[in-house]
PDB file of C-alpha atoms in Angstrom:
ATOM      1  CA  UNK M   1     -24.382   1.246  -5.686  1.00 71.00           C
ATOM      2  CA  UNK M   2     -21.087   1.720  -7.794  1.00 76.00           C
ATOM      3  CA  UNK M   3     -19.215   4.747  -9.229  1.00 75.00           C
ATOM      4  CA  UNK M   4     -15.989   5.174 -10.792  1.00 74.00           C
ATOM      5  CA  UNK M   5     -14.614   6.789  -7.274  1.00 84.00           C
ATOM      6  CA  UNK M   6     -16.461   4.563  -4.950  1.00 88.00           C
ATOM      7  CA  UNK M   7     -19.052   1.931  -3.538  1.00 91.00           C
ATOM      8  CA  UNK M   8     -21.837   1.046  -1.214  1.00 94.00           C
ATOM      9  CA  UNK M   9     -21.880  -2.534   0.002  1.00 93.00           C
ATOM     10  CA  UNK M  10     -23.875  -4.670   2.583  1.00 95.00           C
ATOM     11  CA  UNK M  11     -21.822  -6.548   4.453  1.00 95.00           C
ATOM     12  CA  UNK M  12     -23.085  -9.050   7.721  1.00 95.00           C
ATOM     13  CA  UNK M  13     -20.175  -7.874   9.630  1.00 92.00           C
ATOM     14  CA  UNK M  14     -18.897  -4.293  11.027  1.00 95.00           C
ATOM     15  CA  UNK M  15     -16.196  -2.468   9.595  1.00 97.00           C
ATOM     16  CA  UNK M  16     -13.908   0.300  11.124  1.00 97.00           C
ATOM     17  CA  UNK M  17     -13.238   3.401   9.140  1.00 97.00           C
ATOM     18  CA  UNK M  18      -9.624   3.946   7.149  1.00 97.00           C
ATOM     19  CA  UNK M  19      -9.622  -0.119   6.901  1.00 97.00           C
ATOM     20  CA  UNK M  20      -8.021  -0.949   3.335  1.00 96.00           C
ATOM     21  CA  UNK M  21      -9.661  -3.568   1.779  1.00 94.00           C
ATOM     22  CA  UNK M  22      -9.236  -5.298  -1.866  1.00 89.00           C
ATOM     23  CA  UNK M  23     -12.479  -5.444  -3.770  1.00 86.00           C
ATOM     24  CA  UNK M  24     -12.573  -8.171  -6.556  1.00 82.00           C
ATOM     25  CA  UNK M  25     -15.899  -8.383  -9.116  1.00 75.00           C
ATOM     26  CA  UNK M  26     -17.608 -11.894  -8.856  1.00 74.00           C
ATOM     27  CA  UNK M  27     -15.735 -13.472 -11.869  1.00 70.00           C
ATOM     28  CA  UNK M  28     -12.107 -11.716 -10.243  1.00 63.00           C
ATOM     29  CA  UNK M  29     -11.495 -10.288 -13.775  1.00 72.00           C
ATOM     30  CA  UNK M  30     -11.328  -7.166 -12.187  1.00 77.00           C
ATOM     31  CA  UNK M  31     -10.354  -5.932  -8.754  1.00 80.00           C
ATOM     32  CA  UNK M  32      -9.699  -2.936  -6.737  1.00 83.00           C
ATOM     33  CA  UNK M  33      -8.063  -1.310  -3.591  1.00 89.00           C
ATOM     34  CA  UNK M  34     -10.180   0.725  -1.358  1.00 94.00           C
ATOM     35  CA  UNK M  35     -10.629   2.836   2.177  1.00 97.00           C
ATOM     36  CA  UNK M  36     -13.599   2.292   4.350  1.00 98.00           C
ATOM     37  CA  UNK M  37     -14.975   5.922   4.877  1.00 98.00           C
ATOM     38  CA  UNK M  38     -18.217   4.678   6.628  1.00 98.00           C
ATOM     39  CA  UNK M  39     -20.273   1.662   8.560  1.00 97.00           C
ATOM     40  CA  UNK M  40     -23.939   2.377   9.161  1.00 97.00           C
ATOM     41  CA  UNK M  41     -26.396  -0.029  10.647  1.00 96.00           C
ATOM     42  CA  UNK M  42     -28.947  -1.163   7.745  1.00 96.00           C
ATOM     43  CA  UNK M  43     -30.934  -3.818   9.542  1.00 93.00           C
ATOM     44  CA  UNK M  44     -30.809  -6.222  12.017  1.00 90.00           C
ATOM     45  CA  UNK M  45     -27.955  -8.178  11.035  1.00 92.00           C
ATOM     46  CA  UNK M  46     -26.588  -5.993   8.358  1.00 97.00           C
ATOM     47  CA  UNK M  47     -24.334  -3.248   7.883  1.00 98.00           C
ATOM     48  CA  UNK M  48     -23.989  -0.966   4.647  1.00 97.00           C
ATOM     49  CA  UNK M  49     -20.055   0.403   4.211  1.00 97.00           C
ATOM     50  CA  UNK M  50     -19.182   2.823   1.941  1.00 96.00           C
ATOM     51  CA  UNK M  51     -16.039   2.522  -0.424  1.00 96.00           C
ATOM     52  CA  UNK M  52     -13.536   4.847  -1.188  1.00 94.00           C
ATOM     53  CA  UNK M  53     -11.524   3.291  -4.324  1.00 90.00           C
ATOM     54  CA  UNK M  54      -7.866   4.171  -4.224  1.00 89.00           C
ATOM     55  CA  UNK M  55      -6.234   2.080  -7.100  1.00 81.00           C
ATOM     56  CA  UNK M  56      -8.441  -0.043  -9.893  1.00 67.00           C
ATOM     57  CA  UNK M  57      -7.363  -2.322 -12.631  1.00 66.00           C
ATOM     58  CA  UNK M  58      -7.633  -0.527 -16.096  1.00 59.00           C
ATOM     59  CA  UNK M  59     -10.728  -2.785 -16.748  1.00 61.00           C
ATOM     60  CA  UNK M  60     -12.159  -1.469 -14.082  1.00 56.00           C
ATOM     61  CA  UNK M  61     -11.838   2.100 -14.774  1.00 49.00           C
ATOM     62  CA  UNK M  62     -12.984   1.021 -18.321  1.00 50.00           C
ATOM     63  CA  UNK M  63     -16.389  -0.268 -17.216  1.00 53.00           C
ATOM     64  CA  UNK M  64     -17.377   2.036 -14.409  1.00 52.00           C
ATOM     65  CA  UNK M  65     -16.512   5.051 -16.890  1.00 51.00           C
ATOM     66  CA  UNK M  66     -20.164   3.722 -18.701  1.00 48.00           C
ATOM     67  CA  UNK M  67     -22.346   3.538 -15.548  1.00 47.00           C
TER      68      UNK M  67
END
């Protein structure tokens, strides 16, 4: 789940809230500085965090501007 202001990720480990964190895309063409806002148990052994994006790379903006 992406959005030009933000993300939802599954993660196998817990996050606290306000952590910064540096998102890169698989290829690391384009990356991205973020907040944690939220953890929330999604199964057993997984979490889903949502993303706050602070600063992107112009490509970024580019792309998620189309979604």
């Amino acid at each position: 789940n992406v959005s030009s202001h933000g993300m939802r990720l599954l993660t196998d480990g817990l996050w606290k809230c306000d952590t910064n964190v540096i998102v890169q895309s698989s290829e690391y063409e384009l990356w991205a500085r973020a907040k944690v806002i939220y953890c929330q148990p999604f199964s057993d052994r997984t979490f889903a965090i949502g993303l706050e994006l602070t600063t992107r790379t112009g490509g970024w903006i580019i792309r998620s501007s189309t979604l």
